[in-house]
Coordinates of C-alpha atoms in Angstrom, one line a residue:
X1 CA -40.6 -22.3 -42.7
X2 CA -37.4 -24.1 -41.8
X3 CA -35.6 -20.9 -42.6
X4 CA -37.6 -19.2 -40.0
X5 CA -37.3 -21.6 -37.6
X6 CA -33.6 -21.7 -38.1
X7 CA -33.6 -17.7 -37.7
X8 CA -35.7 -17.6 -35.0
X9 CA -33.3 -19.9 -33.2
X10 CA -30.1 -18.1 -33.7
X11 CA -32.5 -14.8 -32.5
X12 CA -33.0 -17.0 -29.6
X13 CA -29.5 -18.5 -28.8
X14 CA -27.7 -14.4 -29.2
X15 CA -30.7 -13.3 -27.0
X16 CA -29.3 -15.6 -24.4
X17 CA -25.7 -15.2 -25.0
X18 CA -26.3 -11.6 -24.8
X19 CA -28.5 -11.8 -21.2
X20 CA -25.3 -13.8 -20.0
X21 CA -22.5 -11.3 -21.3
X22 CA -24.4 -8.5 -19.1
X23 CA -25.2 -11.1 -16.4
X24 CA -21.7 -11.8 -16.5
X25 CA -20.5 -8.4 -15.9
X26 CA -18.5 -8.1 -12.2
X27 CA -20.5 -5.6 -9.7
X28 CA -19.9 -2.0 -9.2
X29 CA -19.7 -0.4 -5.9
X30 CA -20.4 3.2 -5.8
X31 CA -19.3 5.7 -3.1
X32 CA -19.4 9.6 -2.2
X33 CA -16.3 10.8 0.0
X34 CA -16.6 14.5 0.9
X35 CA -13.3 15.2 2.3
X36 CA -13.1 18.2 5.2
X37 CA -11.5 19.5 8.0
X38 CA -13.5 18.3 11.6
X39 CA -12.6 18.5 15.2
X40 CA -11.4 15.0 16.5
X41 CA -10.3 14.3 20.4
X42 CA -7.9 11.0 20.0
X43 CA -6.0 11.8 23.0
X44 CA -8.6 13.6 24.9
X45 CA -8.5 17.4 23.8
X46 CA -9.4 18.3 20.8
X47 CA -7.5 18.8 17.5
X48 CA -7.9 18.9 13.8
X49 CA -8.4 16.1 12.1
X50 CA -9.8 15.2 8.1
X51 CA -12.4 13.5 7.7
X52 CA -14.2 11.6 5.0
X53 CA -18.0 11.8 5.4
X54 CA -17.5 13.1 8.6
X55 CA -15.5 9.5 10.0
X56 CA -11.9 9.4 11.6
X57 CA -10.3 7.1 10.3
X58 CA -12.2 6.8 6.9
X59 CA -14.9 4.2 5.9
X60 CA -13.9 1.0 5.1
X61 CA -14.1 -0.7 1.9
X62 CA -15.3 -4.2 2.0
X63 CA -15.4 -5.4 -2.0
X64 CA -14.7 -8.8 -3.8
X65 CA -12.2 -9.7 -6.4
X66 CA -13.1 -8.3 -9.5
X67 CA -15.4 -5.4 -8.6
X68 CA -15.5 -2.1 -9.9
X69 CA -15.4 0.8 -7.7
X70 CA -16.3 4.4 -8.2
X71 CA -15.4 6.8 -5.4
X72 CA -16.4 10.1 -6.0
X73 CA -14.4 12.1 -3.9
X74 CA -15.2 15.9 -3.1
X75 CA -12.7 18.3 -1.9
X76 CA -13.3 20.6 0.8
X77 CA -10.1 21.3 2.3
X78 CA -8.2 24.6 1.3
X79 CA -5.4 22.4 -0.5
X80 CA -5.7 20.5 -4.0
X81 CA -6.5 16.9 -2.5
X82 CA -5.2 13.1 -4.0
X83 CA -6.3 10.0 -2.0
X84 CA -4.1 6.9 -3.0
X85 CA -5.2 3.1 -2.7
X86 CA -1.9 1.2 -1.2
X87 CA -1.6 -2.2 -2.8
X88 CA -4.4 -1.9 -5.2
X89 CA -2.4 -2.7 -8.6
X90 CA -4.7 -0.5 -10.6
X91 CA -4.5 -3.2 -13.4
X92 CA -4.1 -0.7 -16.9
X93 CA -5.4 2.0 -14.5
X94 CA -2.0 3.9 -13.8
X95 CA -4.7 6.9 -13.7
X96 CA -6.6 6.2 -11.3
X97 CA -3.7 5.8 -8.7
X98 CA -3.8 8.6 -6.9
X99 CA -0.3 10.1 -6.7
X100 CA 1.5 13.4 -8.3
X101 CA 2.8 11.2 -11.5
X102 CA -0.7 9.8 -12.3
X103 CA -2.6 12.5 -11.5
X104 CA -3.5 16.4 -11.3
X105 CA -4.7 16.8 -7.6
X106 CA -8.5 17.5 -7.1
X107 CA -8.3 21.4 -6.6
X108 CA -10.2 22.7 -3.6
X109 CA -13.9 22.9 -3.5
X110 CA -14.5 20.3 -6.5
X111 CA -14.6 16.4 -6.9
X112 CA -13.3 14.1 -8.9
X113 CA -14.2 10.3 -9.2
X114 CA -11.9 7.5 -9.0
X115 CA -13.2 4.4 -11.4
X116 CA -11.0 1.0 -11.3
X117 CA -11.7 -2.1 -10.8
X118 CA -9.7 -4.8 -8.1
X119 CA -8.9 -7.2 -10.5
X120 CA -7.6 -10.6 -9.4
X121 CA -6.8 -9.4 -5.8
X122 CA -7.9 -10.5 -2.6
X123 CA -6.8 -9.2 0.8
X124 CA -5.8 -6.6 3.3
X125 CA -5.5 -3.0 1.9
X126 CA -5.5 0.2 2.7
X127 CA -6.3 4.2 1.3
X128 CA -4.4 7.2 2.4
X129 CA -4.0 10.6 1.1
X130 CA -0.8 11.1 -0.9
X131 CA -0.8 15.2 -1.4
X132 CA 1.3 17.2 1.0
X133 CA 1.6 15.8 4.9
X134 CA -2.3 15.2 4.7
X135 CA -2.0 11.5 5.7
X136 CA -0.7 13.0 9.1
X137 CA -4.0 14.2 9.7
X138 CA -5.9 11.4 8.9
X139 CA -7.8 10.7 5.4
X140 CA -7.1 6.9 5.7
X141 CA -8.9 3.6 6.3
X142 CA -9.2 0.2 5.4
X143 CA -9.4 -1.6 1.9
X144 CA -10.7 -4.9 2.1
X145 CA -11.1 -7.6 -1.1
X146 CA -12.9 -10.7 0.0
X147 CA -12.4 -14.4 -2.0
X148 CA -15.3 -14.8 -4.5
X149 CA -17.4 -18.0 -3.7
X150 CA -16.0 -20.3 -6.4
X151 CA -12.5 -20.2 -5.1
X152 CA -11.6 -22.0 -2.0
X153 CA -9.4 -20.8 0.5
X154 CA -6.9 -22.5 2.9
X155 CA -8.6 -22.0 5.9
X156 CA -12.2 -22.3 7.7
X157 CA -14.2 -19.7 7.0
X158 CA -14.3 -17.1 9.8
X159 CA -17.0 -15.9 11.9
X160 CA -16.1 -12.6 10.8
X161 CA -13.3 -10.0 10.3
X162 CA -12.1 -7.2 11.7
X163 CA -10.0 -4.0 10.8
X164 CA -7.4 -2.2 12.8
X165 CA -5.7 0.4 11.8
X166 CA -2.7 1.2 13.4
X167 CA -0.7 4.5 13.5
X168 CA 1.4 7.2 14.9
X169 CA -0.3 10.1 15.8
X170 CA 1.3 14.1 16.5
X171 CA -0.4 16.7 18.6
X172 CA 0.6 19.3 16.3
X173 CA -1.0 20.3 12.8
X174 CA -0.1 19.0 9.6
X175 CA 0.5 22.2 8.2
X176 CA 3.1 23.0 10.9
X177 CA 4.8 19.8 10.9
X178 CA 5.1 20.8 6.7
X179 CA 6.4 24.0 8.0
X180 CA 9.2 22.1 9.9
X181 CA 10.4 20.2 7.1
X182 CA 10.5 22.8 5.2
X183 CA 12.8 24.7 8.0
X184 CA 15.4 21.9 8.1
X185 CA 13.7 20.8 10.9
X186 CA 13.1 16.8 11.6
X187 CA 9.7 15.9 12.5
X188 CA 9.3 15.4 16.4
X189 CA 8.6 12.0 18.0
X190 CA 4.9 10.9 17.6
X191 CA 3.1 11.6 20.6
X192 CA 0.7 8.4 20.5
X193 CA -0.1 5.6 19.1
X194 CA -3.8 5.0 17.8
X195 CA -5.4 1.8 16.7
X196 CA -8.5 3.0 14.3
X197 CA -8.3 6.6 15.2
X198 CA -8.2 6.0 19.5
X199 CA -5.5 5.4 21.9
X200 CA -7.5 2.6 24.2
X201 CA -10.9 2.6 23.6
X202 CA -11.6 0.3 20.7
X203 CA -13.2 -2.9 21.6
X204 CA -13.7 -5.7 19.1
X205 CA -16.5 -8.3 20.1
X206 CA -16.7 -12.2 19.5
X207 CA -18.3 -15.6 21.0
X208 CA -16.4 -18.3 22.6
X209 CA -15.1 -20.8 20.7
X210 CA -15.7 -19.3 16.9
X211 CA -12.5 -18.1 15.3
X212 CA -12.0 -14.3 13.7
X213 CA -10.2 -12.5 11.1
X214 CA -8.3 -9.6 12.2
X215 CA -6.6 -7.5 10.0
X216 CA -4.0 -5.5 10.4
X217 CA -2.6 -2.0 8.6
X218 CA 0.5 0.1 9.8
X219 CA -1.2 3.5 8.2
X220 CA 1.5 5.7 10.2
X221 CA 4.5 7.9 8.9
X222 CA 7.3 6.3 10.8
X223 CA 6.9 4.0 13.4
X224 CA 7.3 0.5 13.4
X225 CA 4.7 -1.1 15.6
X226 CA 4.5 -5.2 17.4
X227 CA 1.1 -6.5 17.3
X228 CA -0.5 -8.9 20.1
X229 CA -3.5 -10.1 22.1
X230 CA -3.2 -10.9 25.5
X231 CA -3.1 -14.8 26.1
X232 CA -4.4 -15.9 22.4
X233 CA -1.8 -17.1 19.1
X234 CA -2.5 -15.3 16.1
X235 CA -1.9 -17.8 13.1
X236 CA -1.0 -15.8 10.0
X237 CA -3.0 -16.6 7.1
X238 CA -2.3 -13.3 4.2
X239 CA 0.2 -10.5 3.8
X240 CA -0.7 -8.0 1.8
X241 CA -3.0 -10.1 -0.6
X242 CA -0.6 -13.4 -0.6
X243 CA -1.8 -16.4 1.9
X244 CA 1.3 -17.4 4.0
X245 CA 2.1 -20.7 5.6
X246 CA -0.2 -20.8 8.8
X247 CA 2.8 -20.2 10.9
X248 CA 1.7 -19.2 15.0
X249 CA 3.0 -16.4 16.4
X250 CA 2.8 -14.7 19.8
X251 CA 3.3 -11.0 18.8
X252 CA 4.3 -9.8 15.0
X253 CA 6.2 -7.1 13.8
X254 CA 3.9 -4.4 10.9
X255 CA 6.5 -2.3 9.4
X256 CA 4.9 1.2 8.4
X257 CA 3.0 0.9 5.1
X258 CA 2.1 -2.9 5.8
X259 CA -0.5 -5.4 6.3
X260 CA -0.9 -8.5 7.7
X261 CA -4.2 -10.7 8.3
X262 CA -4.1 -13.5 11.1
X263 CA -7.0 -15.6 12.3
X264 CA -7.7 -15.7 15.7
X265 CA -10.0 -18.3 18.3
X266 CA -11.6 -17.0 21.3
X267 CA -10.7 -19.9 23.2
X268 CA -10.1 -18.6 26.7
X269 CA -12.4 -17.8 30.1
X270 CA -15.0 -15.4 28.5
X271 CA -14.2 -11.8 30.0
X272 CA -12.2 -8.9 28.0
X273 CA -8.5 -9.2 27.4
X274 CA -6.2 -6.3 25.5
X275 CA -4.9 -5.6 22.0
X276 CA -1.5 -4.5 22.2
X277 CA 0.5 -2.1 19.5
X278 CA 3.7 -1.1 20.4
X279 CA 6.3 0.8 18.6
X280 CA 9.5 -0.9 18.0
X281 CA 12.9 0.5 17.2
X282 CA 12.1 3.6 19.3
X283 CA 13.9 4.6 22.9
X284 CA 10.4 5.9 24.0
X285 CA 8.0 2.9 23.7
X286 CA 4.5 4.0 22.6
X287 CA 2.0 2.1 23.7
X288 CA -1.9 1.7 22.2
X289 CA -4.5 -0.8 23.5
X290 CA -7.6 -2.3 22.5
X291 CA -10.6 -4.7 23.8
X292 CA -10.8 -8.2 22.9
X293 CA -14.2 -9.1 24.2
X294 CA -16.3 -12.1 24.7
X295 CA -19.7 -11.9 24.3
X296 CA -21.4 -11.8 27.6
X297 CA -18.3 -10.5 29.3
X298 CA -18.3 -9.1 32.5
X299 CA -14.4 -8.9 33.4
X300 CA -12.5 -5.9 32.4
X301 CA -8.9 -6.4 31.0
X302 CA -6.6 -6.7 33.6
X303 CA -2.9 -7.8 34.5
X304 CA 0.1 -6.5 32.5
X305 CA -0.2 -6.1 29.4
X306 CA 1.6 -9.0 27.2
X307 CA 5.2 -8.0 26.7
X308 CA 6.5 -7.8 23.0
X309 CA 10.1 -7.1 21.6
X310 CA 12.2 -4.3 22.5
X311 CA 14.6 -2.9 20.4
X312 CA 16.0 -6.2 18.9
X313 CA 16.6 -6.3 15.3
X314 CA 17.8 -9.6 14.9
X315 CA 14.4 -10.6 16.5
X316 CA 12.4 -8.9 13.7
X317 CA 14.3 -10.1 11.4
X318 CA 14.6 -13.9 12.0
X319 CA 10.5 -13.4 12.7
X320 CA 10.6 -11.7 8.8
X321 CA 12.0 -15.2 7.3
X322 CA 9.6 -16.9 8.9
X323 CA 7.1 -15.6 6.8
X324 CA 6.7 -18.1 3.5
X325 CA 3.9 -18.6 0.7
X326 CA 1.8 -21.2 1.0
X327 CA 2.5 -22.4 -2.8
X328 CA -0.3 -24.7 -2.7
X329 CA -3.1 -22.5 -1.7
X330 CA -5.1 -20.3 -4.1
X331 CA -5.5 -16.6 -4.3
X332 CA -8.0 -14.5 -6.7
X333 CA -7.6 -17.4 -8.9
X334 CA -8.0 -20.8 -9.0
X335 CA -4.3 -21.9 -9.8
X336 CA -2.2 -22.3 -7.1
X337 CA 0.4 -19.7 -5.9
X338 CA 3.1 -21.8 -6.3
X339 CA 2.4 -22.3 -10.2
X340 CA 4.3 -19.0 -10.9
X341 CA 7.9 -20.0 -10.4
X342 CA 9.7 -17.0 -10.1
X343 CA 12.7 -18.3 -8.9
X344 CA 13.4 -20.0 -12.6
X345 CA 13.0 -16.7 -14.1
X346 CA 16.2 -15.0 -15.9
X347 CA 16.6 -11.5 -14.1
X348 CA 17.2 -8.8 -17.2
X349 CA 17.7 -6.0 -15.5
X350 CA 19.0 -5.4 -11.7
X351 CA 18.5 -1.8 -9.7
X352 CA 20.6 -0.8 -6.6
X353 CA 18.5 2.0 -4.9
X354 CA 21.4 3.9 -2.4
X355 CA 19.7 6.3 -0.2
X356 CA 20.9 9.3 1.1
X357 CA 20.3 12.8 3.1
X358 CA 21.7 15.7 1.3
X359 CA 22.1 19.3 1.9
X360 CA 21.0 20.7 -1.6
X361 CA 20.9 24.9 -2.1
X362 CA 20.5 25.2 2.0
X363 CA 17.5 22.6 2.4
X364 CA 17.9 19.2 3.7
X365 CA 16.5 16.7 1.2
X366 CA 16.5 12.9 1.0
X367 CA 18.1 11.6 -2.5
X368 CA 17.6 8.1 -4.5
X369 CA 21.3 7.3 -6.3
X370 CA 22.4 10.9 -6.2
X371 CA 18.4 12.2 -6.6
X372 CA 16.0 13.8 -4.7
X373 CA 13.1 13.5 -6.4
X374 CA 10.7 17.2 -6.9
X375 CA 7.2 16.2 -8.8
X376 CA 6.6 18.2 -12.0
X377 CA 3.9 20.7 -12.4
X378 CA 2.5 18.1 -14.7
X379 CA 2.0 14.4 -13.8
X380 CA 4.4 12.4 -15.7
X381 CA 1.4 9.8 -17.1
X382 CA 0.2 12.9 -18.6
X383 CA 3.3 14.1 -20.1
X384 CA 4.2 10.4 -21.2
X385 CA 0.5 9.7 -22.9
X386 CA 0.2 13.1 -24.3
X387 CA 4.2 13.7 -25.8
X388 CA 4.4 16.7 -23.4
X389 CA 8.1 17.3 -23.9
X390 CA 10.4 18.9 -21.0
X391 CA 8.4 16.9 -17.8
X392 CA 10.9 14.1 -17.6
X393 CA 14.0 11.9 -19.6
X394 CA 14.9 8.4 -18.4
X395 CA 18.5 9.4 -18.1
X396 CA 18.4 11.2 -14.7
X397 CA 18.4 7.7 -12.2
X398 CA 20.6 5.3 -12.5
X399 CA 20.5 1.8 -12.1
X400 CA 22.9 2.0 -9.1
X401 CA 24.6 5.1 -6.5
X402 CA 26.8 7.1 -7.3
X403 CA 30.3 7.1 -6.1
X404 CA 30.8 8.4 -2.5
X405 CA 31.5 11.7 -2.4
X406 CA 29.1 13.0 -5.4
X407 CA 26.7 15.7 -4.5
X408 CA 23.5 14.8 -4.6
X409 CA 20.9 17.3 -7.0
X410 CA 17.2 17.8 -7.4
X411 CA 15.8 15.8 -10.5
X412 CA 12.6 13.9 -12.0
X413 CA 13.4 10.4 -11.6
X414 CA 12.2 8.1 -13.7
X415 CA 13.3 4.5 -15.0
X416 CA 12.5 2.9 -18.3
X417 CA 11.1 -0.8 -18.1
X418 CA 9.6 -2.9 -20.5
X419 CA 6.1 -4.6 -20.4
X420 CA 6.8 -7.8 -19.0
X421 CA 10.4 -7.8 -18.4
X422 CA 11.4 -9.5 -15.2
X423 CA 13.5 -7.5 -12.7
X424 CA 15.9 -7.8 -9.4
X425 CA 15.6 -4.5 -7.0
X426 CA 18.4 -4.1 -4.5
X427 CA 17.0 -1.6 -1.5
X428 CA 20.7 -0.6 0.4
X429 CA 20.2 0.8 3.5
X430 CA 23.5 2.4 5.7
X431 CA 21.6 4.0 7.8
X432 CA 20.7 3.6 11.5
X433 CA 16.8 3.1 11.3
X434 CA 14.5 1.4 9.6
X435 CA 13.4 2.0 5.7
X436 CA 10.6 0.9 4.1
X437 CA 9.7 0.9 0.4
X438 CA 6.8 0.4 -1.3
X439 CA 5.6 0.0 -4.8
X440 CA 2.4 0.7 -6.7
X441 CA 1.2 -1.2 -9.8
X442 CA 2.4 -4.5 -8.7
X443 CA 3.9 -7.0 -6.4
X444 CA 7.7 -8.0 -6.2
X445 CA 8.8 -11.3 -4.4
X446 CA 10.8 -10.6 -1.4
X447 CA 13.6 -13.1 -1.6
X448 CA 16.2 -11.4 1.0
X449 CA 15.4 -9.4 4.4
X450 CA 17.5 -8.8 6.5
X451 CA 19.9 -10.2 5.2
X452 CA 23.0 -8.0 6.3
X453 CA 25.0 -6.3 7.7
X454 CA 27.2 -4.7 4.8
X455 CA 27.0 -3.5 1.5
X456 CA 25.3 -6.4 -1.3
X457 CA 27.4 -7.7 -3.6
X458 CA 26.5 -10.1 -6.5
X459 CA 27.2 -13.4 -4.5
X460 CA 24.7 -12.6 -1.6
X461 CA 22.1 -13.7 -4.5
X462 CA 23.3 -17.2 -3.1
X463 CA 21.3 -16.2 0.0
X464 CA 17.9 -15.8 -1.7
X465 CA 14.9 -17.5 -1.3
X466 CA 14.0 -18.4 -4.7
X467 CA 10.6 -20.9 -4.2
X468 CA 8.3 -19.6 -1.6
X469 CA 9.2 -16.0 -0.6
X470 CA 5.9 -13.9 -0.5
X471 CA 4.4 -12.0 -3.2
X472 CA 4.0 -8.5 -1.2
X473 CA 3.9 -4.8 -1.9
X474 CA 6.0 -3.2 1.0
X475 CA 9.5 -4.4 2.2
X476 CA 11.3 -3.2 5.2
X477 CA 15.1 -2.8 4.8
X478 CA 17.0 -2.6 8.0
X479 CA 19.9 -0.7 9.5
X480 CA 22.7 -1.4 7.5
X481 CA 21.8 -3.8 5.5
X482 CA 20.0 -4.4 2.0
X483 CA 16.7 -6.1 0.7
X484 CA 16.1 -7.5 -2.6
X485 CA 13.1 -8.2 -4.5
X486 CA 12.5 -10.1 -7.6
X487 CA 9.2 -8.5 -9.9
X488 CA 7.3 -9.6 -12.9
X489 CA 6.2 -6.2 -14.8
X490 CA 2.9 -7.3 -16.4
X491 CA 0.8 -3.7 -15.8
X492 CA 1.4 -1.1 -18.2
X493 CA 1.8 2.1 -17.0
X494 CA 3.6 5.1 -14.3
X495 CA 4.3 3.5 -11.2
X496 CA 5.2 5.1 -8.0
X497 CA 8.3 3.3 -5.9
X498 CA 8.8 5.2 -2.5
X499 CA 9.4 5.1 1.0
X500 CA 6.9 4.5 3.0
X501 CA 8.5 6.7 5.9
X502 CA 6.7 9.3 5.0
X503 CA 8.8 12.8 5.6
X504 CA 11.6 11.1 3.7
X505 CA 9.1 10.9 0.6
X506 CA 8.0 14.5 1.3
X507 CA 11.4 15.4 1.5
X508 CA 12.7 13.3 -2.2
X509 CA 12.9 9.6 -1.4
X510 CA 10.8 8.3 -4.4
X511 CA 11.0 7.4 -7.8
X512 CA 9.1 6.1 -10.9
X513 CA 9.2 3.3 -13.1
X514 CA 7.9 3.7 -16.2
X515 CA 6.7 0.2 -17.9
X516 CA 6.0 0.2 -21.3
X517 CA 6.0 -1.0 -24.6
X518 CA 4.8 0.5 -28.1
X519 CA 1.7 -1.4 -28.4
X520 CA -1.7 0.6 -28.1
X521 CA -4.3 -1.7 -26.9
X522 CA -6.9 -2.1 -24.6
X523 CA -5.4 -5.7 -24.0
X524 CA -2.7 -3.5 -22.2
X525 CA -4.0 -0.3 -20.8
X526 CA -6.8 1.5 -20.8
X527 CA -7.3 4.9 -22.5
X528 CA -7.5 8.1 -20.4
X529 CA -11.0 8.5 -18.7
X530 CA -13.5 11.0 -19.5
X531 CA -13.2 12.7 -16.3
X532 CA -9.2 13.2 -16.7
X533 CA -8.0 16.5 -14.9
X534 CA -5.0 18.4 -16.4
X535 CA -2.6 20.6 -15.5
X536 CA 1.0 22.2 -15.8
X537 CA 1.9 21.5 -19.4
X538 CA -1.3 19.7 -20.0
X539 CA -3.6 21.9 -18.6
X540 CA -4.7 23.3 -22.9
X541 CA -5.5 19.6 -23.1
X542 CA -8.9 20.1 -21.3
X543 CA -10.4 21.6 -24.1
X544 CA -9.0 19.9 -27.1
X545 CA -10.1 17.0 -28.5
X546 CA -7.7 14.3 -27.1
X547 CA -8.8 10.7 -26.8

């Protein structure tokens, strides 16, 4: 009898342990994206746009940290089709990330689902498509990851949030600006800027006296852009899923690829007032506006609009080292952001990334140390899982430029990191515009911007911030001048680092950085899914039995 008793309890007591560990499971979000060409009219004719379930830009993804998503995404373009998530970290999900060296593109007329989940991330995102010049033609929206309810955060909670989406925007086709490229042609200036797909007919609505989230994405190709609001402060809470210091600024520079998030009070005379994006760094300002309006408003914007900042780089960049981590507040986690002192960290390996433009057999390409980077027929994660020989070595980069003088070649670029290893990245820039960089898998402290002009050298590590520098994905690097990063490599996999300027990608400006190590586990990385698409060398995988 006590034996059954006893048995009956333990029945009980895995019954319950059992209803918790599927309780306990985080929630999935599922979505459909069929992906087409549709006639949009941003500037007031109409042109061809693409269009995710019929919407320019793109819906917007509003999850929590943790959640699983599942985007199936159907192709019906004329073009094998990728859509990219920018500063999701695809955590042991290098497959799922939506680039050339991850993935074989979804081929015209089929779908393929993305499946990963946004662990331990909160904040401002974005989705693009990375095939091709697609992104030019739209494809793109916002990528949102809320705090869950157990963690606090380090400011009142809003009344709500809101999205904008800033980019350039050309008249002409994507397909002819390709063409252009292709020709040894540079593509033109934009013709517009657009703040969530319009040029000044957004309007974003809110009550006297309650404070908002806006959040802020530069989803263009090339254009730096200064953000404002006529007569209200913006305090600046996140960048790119790191809170800041709750520093108050008048206007703020988004570099392209970015995101910022700023809280905002409606605390002026109830009537509408403009949202200003302007470009910076151009001779030509481009100029896009939206409404900030009051409930119960009756007053059209009116006056000038609020000026912002001209050409001045030392503006931008004294405005860039104003922007700190807030070491004491939390993030996706309870611990504090400070707790992860990266500064103490011994550096084991230091890149120098030179950039250059190169003439290589009659076509103007942009080159990475000497490279200019040409993606495989078959996605390098593939070769790499699969031992598909002849895709890539790790002997074709270098960990720094090559002489002056040395001709620049075509190559697959990939570097060879450990799992875990801790790493400086020098971004050299003796150009005359603006560069951005961006990196998928992870973030990288940005301890120098700006920090120029000439050429780095081992002492200008004496400049660094080493204790409060934000954690971020995307790092400008201006004219003449170098930025340096300092990154943990804790996610297995084949990460994409490119610039964010988006013909200089197209044209070779990218690289990858393989992390690894020779452990097979799930405690690392997952296992290819199901639904894996091959092609190139892989492409007799498909019906083999493989995983």
């Amino acid at each position: 009898m006590k034996q059954a008793t006893l048995m009956h309890l333990i029945l009980g007591i895995l019954t319950c342990l059992g209803s918790l560990l599927v309780n306990a499971e985080d929630p999935y979000m599922y979505f459909t994206w069929e992906v087409r060409y549709g006639t949009i009219s941003p500037l007031g004719f109409p042109q061809q746009g693409i269009l995710i379930n019929g919407k320019f830009p793109g819906p917007t993804i509003d999850a929590v940290t943790n959640d699983n998503i599942l985007v199936n995404v159907i192709n019906k373009l004329d073009e094998p089709f990728l859509i990219t998530w920018n500063g999701i970290k695809q955590r042991k999900t290098s497959w799922q990330d939506g680039v050339l060296g991850t993935n074989c593109p979804i081929p015209p007329k089929s779908n393929w689902t993305y499946k990963f989940q946004v662990k331990d991330q909160i904040g401002t995102y974005n989705y693009f498509p990375s095939t091709k010049l697609h992104r030019v033609a739209g494809g793109f929206g916002a990528f949102n990851i809320h705090q869950r309810s157990v963690i606090s955060k380090p400011y009142p909670e809003p009344a709500a949030d809101f999205s904008l989406l800033v980019h350039d925007w050309f008249k002409t086709k994507h397909k002819s600006l390709r063409r252009q490229l292709g020709a040894n042609k540079p593509l033109p200036f934009p013709d517009a800027l657009l703040i969530n797909g319009q040029k000044n007919s957004a309007v974003f609505t809110g009550e006297k006296g309650k404070t908002y989230m806006i959040r802020v994405s530069n989803v263009g190709i090339a254009t730096s852009i200064n953000f404002r609001i006529q007569r209200h402060k913006m305090k600046l809470i996140e960048v790119e899923g790191a809170h800041t210091l709750q520093e108050v600024y008048e206007s703020l520079d988004v570099h392209v690829g970015q995101s910022i998030a700023v809280l905002v009070t409606f605390d002026q005379p109830p009537q509408d007032y403009y949202i200003v994006a302007s470009s910076r760094f151009t001779k030509t300002m481009l100029t896009a506006t939206a409404t900030l309006r009051y409930v119960g408003s009756n007053k059209k914007a009116s006056g000038p609009l609020p000026p912002g900042p001209t050409y001045q780089l030392d503006w931008s960049m004294k405005q860039a080292r104003t922007i700190r981590l807030n070491l004491t507040a939390n993030a996706a986690r309870p611990n504090p952001q400070g707790s992860f002192h990266y500064g103490t960290i011994p550096v084991v390996r230091t890149i120098v990334l030179g950039t250059s433009k190169a003439n290589i057999n009659g076509k103007w390409r942009y080159a990475v140390n000497g490279i200019s980077y040409v993606d495989p027929n078959t996605p390098l994660k593939l070769a790499d899982w699969f031992n598909i020989p002849g895709v890539f070595n790790l002997n074709t980069i270098k960990n720094s430029p090559p002489r002056p003088g040395t001709p620049a070649k075509l190559g697959v670029s990939v570097v060879g990191l450990t799992l875990h290893d801790f790493v400086e990245i020098i971004f050299l820039n003796t150009e005359t515009t603006v560069q951005s960089w961006h990196m998928d898998g992870s973030s990288f402290y940005t301890v120098g911007v700006g920090c120029g002009p000439g050429a780095w050298k081992p002492e200008m590590r004496r400049r660094y911030n080493l204790v409060d520098g934000v954690s971020r994905h995307t790092v400008q690097v201006y004219p003449n001048s170098w930025s340096a990063v300092l990154l943990s490599l804790d996610n297995k996999g084949m990460w994409n680092l490119r610039s964010a300027i988006w013909s200089r990608r197209y044209l070779g400006q990218e690289l990858y950085l393989r992390v690894w190590n020779n452990e097979k586990s799930l405690f690392t990385e997952y296992d290819p899914p199901p639904n894996l698409l091959f092609c190139g060398k892989a492409k007799h995988l498909r019906s083999t039995s493989h995983f």
